[in-house]
Amino acid sequence: MAATIIDGKALATQVKAQVREEAANLARKPGLAVILVGDNPASRVYVTSKRKDCEECGFLSEEFALPATTTQQELLTLIDQLNHRADIDGILCQLPLPRGLNEREVLLAIDPAKDVDCFHPYNVGLLTIGEPRFQPCTPGGVMEMLKAYDINPAGKRCVVLGRSNIVGKPMALLLLHAHGTVTVCHSKTPNMAELAAEADILVSAVGKTGLVTADMVKEGAAVIDVAMNRNEAGKLCGDVCYAEAAEKASFITPVPGGVGPMTRAMLMRNTLTAARMHLG
Ligand code: NAP
């Protein structure tokens, strides 16, 4: 039986349309500030798409493109100014930062009430105790996809491949809060294939093309591929061997057109949430 393809692009369009409608009822436009330091081409692409998303949602969007020579103090000063601006609800500093800049200190400097990426330890703490005010964008997007396709993690075996602070760990927390029984695998997990093959919901967030083969997919599982890799031909692909996994799964996300667009849509929703908070 061929799997149902989870259409992240279509779902993201719906989420953004709803965000736009709700934002139109606010006393002012939600505002998102995006800081880009240096000239990483991938980061530039992400920043451009965030600007487009803001336009689509009717948000104010401001970009700060700083040279790679920017000092830590200059970056912290800009963040402080943005923290104090009443028209800016969300601040996002595009990672990775050029070498020499302290990422941790930068993330800590962002006002937690404007931390729409949900990276600040205060917001991570709220997420951990099950009271998040912002959804971490990528894992939050995955949860929206599961909901939209009636895939309920409650009572299910959920296996997350990858334990990064941005994807793997918050993904595991959200599945746990949704009453899944969660296993997290990483580079030191000896029996990852065996554990993955037990999953009703398998989320791969490693960044290795071809990592998830059909023998790691349980018959009827939902397979969510978070990864965004480039194969030898330079084509965007995930961790999952899509064609063979789709033969066994009941649901599967494509790459591109799966988790990526939902991550962007969740950022817009978080910015709307922040604007609501700031407007009281
Ligand atoms: P990351 O920080 O490099 O983390 C990768 C994780 O995978 C680590 O926990 C690592 O384990 C684990 N790992 C590495 N090799 C492994 C192996 N052979 N078996 C099992 N686990 C292994 O990456 P990330 O930022 O989480 O991103 C992961 C992927 O998602 C990347 O492809 C990235 O481009 C993509 N991504 C996509 C979106 C989106 O919107 N779709 C958003 C963010 C990221 P250790 O902890 O032991 O090192």
Short mmCIF file of C-alpha atoms and ligand atoms in Angstrom, two decimals:
data_model
loop_
_atom_site.label_atom_id
_atom_site.label_comp_id
_atom_site.label_asym_id
_atom_site.label_seq_id
_atom_site.Cartn_x
_atom_site.Cartn_y
_atom_site.Cartn_z
CA MET A 1 0.00 0.00 0.00
CA ALA A 2 1.43 3.38 -1.00
CA ALA A 3 1.73 5.96 1.75
CA THR A 4 -0.33 9.14 1.95
CA ILE A 5 1.95 12.08 1.24
CA ILE A 6 1.79 14.75 3.92
CA ASP A 7 1.62 17.99 1.97
CA GLY A 8 3.55 20.49 4.08
CA LYS A 9 3.38 23.17 1.41
CA ALA A 10 -0.42 23.17 1.22
CA LEU A 11 -0.74 23.05 5.00
CA ALA A 12 1.71 25.94 5.42
CA THR A 13 -0.35 28.01 2.98
CA GLN A 14 -3.43 27.38 5.13
CA VAL A 15 -1.61 28.27 8.36
CA LYS A 16 -0.26 31.51 6.87
CA ALA A 17 -3.70 32.48 5.53
CA GLN A 18 -5.14 32.03 9.01
CA VAL A 19 -2.29 34.02 10.57
CA ARG A 20 -2.90 36.83 8.07
CA GLU A 21 -6.60 36.91 8.90
CA GLU A 22 -5.94 37.04 12.65
CA ALA A 23 -3.15 39.63 12.28
CA ALA A 24 -5.51 41.91 10.35
CA ASN A 25 -7.67 42.22 13.48
CA LEU A 26 -4.82 43.51 15.67
CA ALA A 27 -4.31 47.20 16.50
CA ARG A 28 -1.04 47.18 14.53
CA LYS A 29 0.95 44.87 12.28
CA PRO A 30 3.08 42.20 13.98
CA GLY A 31 6.75 43.02 13.39
CA LEU A 32 9.64 40.61 12.80
CA ALA A 33 13.30 41.64 12.79
CA VAL A 34 15.75 39.27 11.11
CA ILE A 35 19.47 39.68 11.69
CA LEU A 36 21.92 38.16 9.24
CA VAL A 37 25.64 38.38 9.96
CA GLY A 38 28.07 37.55 7.15
CA ASP A 39 27.32 36.22 3.70
CA ASN A 40 26.40 32.55 4.13
CA PRO A 41 24.40 31.90 0.89
CA ALA A 42 22.03 29.37 2.54
CA SER A 43 21.26 31.86 5.33
CA ARG A 44 20.57 34.56 2.75
CA VAL A 45 18.00 32.28 1.07
CA TYR A 46 16.30 31.64 4.43
CA VAL A 47 16.18 35.36 5.21
CA THR A 48 14.64 36.13 1.82
CA SER A 49 11.94 33.50 2.33
CA LYS A 50 11.16 34.90 5.79
CA ARG A 51 10.66 38.34 4.22
CA LYS A 52 8.24 36.83 1.69
CA ASP A 53 6.34 35.03 4.46
CA CYS A 54 6.02 38.33 6.37
CA GLU A 55 4.61 40.02 3.24
CA GLU A 56 2.17 37.14 2.79
CA CYS A 57 0.97 37.47 6.40
CA GLY A 58 0.77 41.28 6.34
CA PHE A 59 3.59 41.69 8.88
CA LEU A 60 6.17 44.42 9.22
CA SER A 61 9.52 42.88 8.38
CA GLU A 62 12.95 44.43 8.94
CA GLU A 63 16.21 42.90 7.85
CA PHE A 64 19.60 43.76 9.32
CA ALA A 65 22.38 42.48 7.07
CA LEU A 66 25.64 42.96 8.97
CA PRO A 67 29.15 42.30 7.68
CA ALA A 68 31.09 39.23 8.85
CA THR A 69 33.44 41.64 10.65
CA THR A 70 30.66 42.68 13.07
CA THR A 71 31.81 42.49 16.68
CA GLN A 72 29.96 40.74 19.47
CA GLN A 73 29.30 44.10 21.13
CA GLU A 74 27.84 45.61 17.93
CA LEU A 75 25.50 42.65 17.57
CA LEU A 76 24.44 42.83 21.22
CA THR A 77 23.78 46.57 20.88
CA LEU A 78 21.50 45.98 17.89
CA ILE A 79 19.60 43.26 19.78
CA ASP A 80 19.19 45.59 22.74
CA GLN A 81 17.73 48.30 20.47
CA LEU A 82 15.31 45.78 18.94
CA ASN A 83 14.35 44.50 22.39
CA HIS A 84 13.18 48.04 23.19
CA ARG A 85 11.29 48.74 19.94
CA ALA A 86 7.50 48.68 20.39
CA ASP A 87 6.84 47.83 16.73
CA ILE A 88 9.05 44.71 16.78
CA ASP A 89 7.48 41.58 18.28
CA GLY A 90 9.94 38.94 17.16
CA ILE A 91 13.74 38.95 16.82
CA LEU A 92 15.54 36.27 14.96
CA CYS A 93 19.27 35.98 14.52
CA GLN A 94 20.05 33.68 11.60
CA LEU A 95 22.41 30.85 12.64
CA PRO A 96 25.15 29.85 12.24
CA LEU A 97 27.01 33.03 13.13
CA PRO A 98 30.48 33.64 11.68
CA ARG A 99 33.37 32.28 13.69
CA GLY A 100 34.39 34.54 16.58
CA LEU A 101 30.84 35.47 17.57
CA ASN A 102 29.36 33.83 20.66
CA GLU A 103 26.04 32.27 19.61
CA ARG A 104 24.95 31.40 23.13
CA GLU A 105 25.45 34.95 24.39
CA VAL A 106 23.52 36.31 21.40
CA LEU A 107 20.55 33.99 21.96
CA LEU A 108 20.52 34.91 25.66
CA ALA A 109 20.45 38.62 24.79
CA ILE A 110 17.14 38.36 22.90
CA ASP A 111 14.18 39.31 25.10
CA PRO A 112 12.41 35.96 25.80
CA ALA A 113 9.10 37.67 24.94
CA LYS A 114 10.49 38.31 21.43
CA ASP A 115 12.25 34.96 21.05
CA VAL A 116 9.99 33.64 18.27
CA ASP A 117 12.47 30.86 17.42
CA CYS A 118 11.97 29.50 20.97
CA PHE A 119 15.73 29.11 21.50
CA HIS A 120 16.11 31.15 24.74
CA PRO A 121 16.65 28.92 27.82
CA TYR A 122 13.66 30.59 29.50
CA ASN A 123 11.37 29.50 26.66
CA VAL A 124 13.03 26.09 26.47
CA GLY A 125 12.26 25.76 30.21
CA LEU A 126 8.59 26.63 29.64
CA LEU A 127 8.49 24.09 26.83
CA THR A 128 10.06 21.43 29.07
CA ILE A 129 7.38 21.86 31.77
CA GLY A 130 4.67 21.69 29.10
CA GLU A 131 3.67 25.38 29.19
CA PRO A 132 5.26 26.82 26.04
CA ARG A 133 4.29 30.30 24.91
CA PHE A 134 6.06 29.76 21.58
CA GLN A 135 6.23 26.50 19.67
CA PRO A 136 9.76 25.60 18.51
CA CYS A 137 9.24 26.15 14.77
CA THR A 138 10.38 22.88 13.18
CA PRO A 139 9.02 20.44 15.80
CA GLY A 140 5.89 22.60 16.15
CA GLY A 141 5.41 22.33 12.39
CA VAL A 142 5.72 18.55 12.60
CA MET A 143 3.03 18.43 15.31
CA GLU A 144 0.71 20.52 13.11
CA MET A 145 1.26 18.07 10.25
CA LEU A 146 0.44 15.09 12.46
CA LYS A 147 -2.71 16.84 13.68
CA ALA A 148 -3.83 17.77 10.17
CA TYR A 149 -3.58 14.13 9.08
CA ASP A 150 -5.21 12.74 12.27
CA ILE A 151 -2.05 11.04 13.46
CA ASN A 152 -2.33 11.09 17.23
CA PRO A 153 0.93 10.32 19.11
CA ALA A 154 -0.98 9.31 22.28
CA GLY A 155 -0.02 5.77 23.22
CA LYS A 156 2.19 5.39 20.14
CA ARG A 157 5.84 4.41 19.93
CA CYS A 158 7.64 7.55 18.69
CA VAL A 159 11.29 7.43 17.69
CA VAL A 160 13.26 10.63 17.02
CA LEU A 161 16.60 10.36 15.22
CA GLY A 162 18.81 13.29 16.27
CA ARG A 163 19.06 15.18 19.58
CA SER A 164 19.97 18.74 18.62
CA ASN A 165 18.63 21.64 20.70
CA ILE A 166 16.86 23.01 17.61
CA VAL A 167 15.09 19.89 16.37
CA GLY A 168 15.61 16.52 18.08
CA LYS A 169 15.19 17.48 21.76
CA PRO A 170 12.17 19.80 21.39
CA MET A 171 10.61 17.28 18.98
CA ALA A 172 10.90 14.57 21.63
CA LEU A 173 9.35 16.90 24.23
CA LEU A 174 6.36 17.79 22.05
CA LEU A 175 5.69 14.12 21.28
CA LEU A 176 6.02 13.30 24.98
CA HIS A 177 3.57 16.08 25.91
CA ALA A 178 1.21 14.60 23.31
CA HIS A 179 1.42 11.32 25.28
CA GLY A 180 3.71 9.42 22.92
CA THR A 181 6.23 6.91 24.28
CA VAL A 182 9.40 8.52 23.00
CA THR A 183 12.86 7.18 22.22
CA VAL A 184 15.62 9.52 21.08
CA CYS A 185 18.53 8.14 19.02
CA HIS A 186 21.84 9.86 18.28
CA SER A 187 25.31 9.16 16.99
CA LYS A 188 26.16 6.97 20.00
CA THR A 189 23.01 4.80 19.78
CA PRO A 190 24.21 1.29 18.85
CA ASN A 191 20.87 -0.23 17.75
CA MET A 192 19.23 2.69 15.98
CA ALA A 193 17.87 0.64 13.06
CA GLU A 194 16.18 -1.80 15.44
CA LEU A 195 14.60 1.00 17.50
CA ALA A 196 13.46 2.89 14.39
CA ALA A 197 11.75 -0.23 13.06
CA GLU A 198 9.52 -0.28 16.18
CA ALA A 199 8.24 3.26 15.63
CA ASP A 200 4.62 4.09 14.84
CA ILE A 201 5.87 7.65 14.32
CA LEU A 202 9.44 7.98 13.06
CA VAL A 203 11.00 11.45 12.88
CA SER A 204 14.42 11.75 11.28
CA ALA A 205 16.47 14.88 11.98
CA VAL A 206 20.07 13.83 11.43
CA GLY A 207 21.25 15.32 8.15
CA LYS A 208 22.54 12.17 6.41
CA THR A 209 21.20 11.26 2.97
CA GLY A 210 20.09 7.61 2.76
CA LEU A 211 20.19 7.05 6.54
CA VAL A 212 16.64 5.69 6.87
CA THR A 213 16.17 2.61 4.72
CA ALA A 214 12.96 0.57 4.30
CA ASP A 215 14.06 -2.03 6.87
CA MET A 216 14.00 0.75 9.51
CA VAL A 217 10.36 1.56 8.76
CA LYS A 218 7.54 -0.35 10.46
CA GLU A 219 4.65 -1.38 8.22
CA GLY A 220 2.01 1.38 8.51
CA ALA A 221 4.27 3.92 10.29
CA ALA A 222 4.13 7.70 9.85
CA VAL A 223 7.55 8.83 8.60
CA ILE A 224 8.52 12.47 9.06
CA ASP A 225 11.72 13.59 7.35
CA VAL A 226 13.02 16.83 8.84
CA ALA A 227 16.42 16.77 7.16
CA MET A 228 17.42 19.08 4.33
CA ASN A 229 20.48 17.60 2.68
CA ARG A 230 21.99 17.90 -0.77
CA ASN A 231 22.64 14.65 -2.63
CA GLU A 232 25.58 14.09 -5.00
CA ALA A 233 23.68 15.80 -7.82
CA GLY A 234 23.11 18.85 -5.59
CA LYS A 235 19.40 18.07 -5.26
CA LEU A 236 17.60 18.80 -1.98
CA CYS A 237 16.73 15.57 -0.13
CA GLY A 238 16.07 14.23 3.34
CA ASP A 239 17.45 11.38 5.48
CA VAL A 240 14.82 8.91 4.32
CA CYS A 241 15.10 6.70 1.23
CA TYR A 242 11.76 8.05 0.14
CA ALA A 243 10.58 5.61 -2.55
CA GLU A 244 11.28 2.44 -0.56
CA ALA A 245 10.01 3.90 2.75
CA ALA A 246 6.78 5.04 1.06
CA GLU A 247 6.06 1.41 0.16
CA LYS A 248 5.79 0.51 3.85
CA ALA A 249 4.68 3.70 5.59
CA SER A 250 1.08 4.83 5.87
CA PHE A 251 2.10 8.52 5.88
CA ILE A 252 5.30 10.17 4.69
CA THR A 253 6.62 13.72 4.24
CA PRO A 254 8.41 14.66 1.02
CA VAL A 255 11.61 16.73 0.84
CA PRO A 256 11.19 19.41 -0.38
CA GLY A 257 7.57 20.34 0.32
CA GLY A 258 7.26 18.69 3.73
CA VAL A 259 8.58 20.02 7.04
CA GLY A 260 10.46 23.01 5.56
CA PRO A 261 7.41 25.12 4.62
CA MET A 262 5.75 24.30 7.95
CA THR A 263 8.80 25.53 9.88
CA ARG A 264 8.41 28.90 8.16
CA ALA A 265 4.66 29.02 8.80
CA MET A 266 5.19 28.33 12.51
CA LEU A 267 7.59 31.27 12.73
CA MET A 268 4.79 33.49 11.44
CA ARG A 269 2.39 32.05 13.98
CA ASN A 270 4.88 32.64 16.81
CA THR A 271 5.31 36.25 15.69
CA LEU A 272 1.53 36.70 15.80
CA THR A 273 1.49 35.18 19.31
CA ALA A 274 4.25 37.59 20.38
CA ALA A 275 2.33 40.58 18.94
CA ARG A 276 -0.81 39.53 20.83
CA MET A 277 1.22 39.30 24.03
CA HIS A 278 2.80 42.72 23.50
CA LEU A 279 -0.54 44.32 22.68
CA GLY A 280 -1.98 42.87 25.87
P1 NAP B 1 22.67 18.77 14.09
O1 NAP B 1 22.70 19.83 15.11
O2 NAP B 1 23.86 18.46 13.27
O3 NAP B 1 22.21 17.41 14.83
C1 NAP B 1 22.24 16.19 14.18
C2 NAP B 1 21.88 15.10 15.16
O4 NAP B 1 21.99 13.84 14.49
C3 NAP B 1 22.82 15.01 16.37
O5 NAP B 1 22.06 14.80 17.54
C4 NAP B 1 23.69 13.79 16.07
O6 NAP B 1 24.05 13.05 17.21
C5 NAP B 1 22.75 12.94 15.25
N1 NAP B 1 23.48 12.03 14.38
C6 NAP B 1 24.55 12.29 13.58
N2 NAP B 1 24.92 11.19 12.91
C7 NAP B 1 24.08 10.21 13.30
C8 NAP B 1 23.94 8.84 12.96
N3 NAP B 1 24.76 8.25 12.06
N4 NAP B 1 22.97 8.14 13.55
C9 NAP B 1 22.12 8.73 14.44
N5 NAP B 1 22.19 10.02 14.79
C10 NAP B 1 23.17 10.74 14.23
O7 NAP B 1 21.49 19.01 13.04
P2 NAP B 1 20.06 19.76 13.21
O8 NAP B 1 20.26 21.22 13.26
O9 NAP B 1 19.26 19.08 14.27
O10 NAP B 1 19.43 19.40 11.78
C11 NAP B 1 19.22 18.06 11.40
C12 NAP B 1 18.73 18.04 9.96
O11 NAP B 1 17.49 18.75 9.88
C13 NAP B 1 19.65 18.74 8.96
O12 NAP B 1 19.55 18.07 7.72
C14 NAP B 1 19.06 20.14 8.84
O13 NAP B 1 19.35 20.75 7.59
C15 NAP B 1 17.59 19.81 8.95
N6 NAP B 1 16.74 20.91 9.44
C16 NAP B 1 15.60 21.11 8.74
C17 NAP B 1 14.71 22.08 9.16
C18 NAP B 1 13.45 22.26 8.39
O14 NAP B 1 12.81 23.29 8.49
N7 NAP B 1 13.04 21.26 7.61
C19 NAP B 1 15.00 22.86 10.27
C20 NAP B 1 16.17 22.61 10.99
C21 NAP B 1 17.04 21.62 10.56
P3 NAP B 1 25.05 13.60 18.36
O15 NAP B 1 24.22 14.53 19.18
O16 NAP B 1 25.45 12.38 19.08
O17 NAP B 1 26.17 14.30 17.64
#
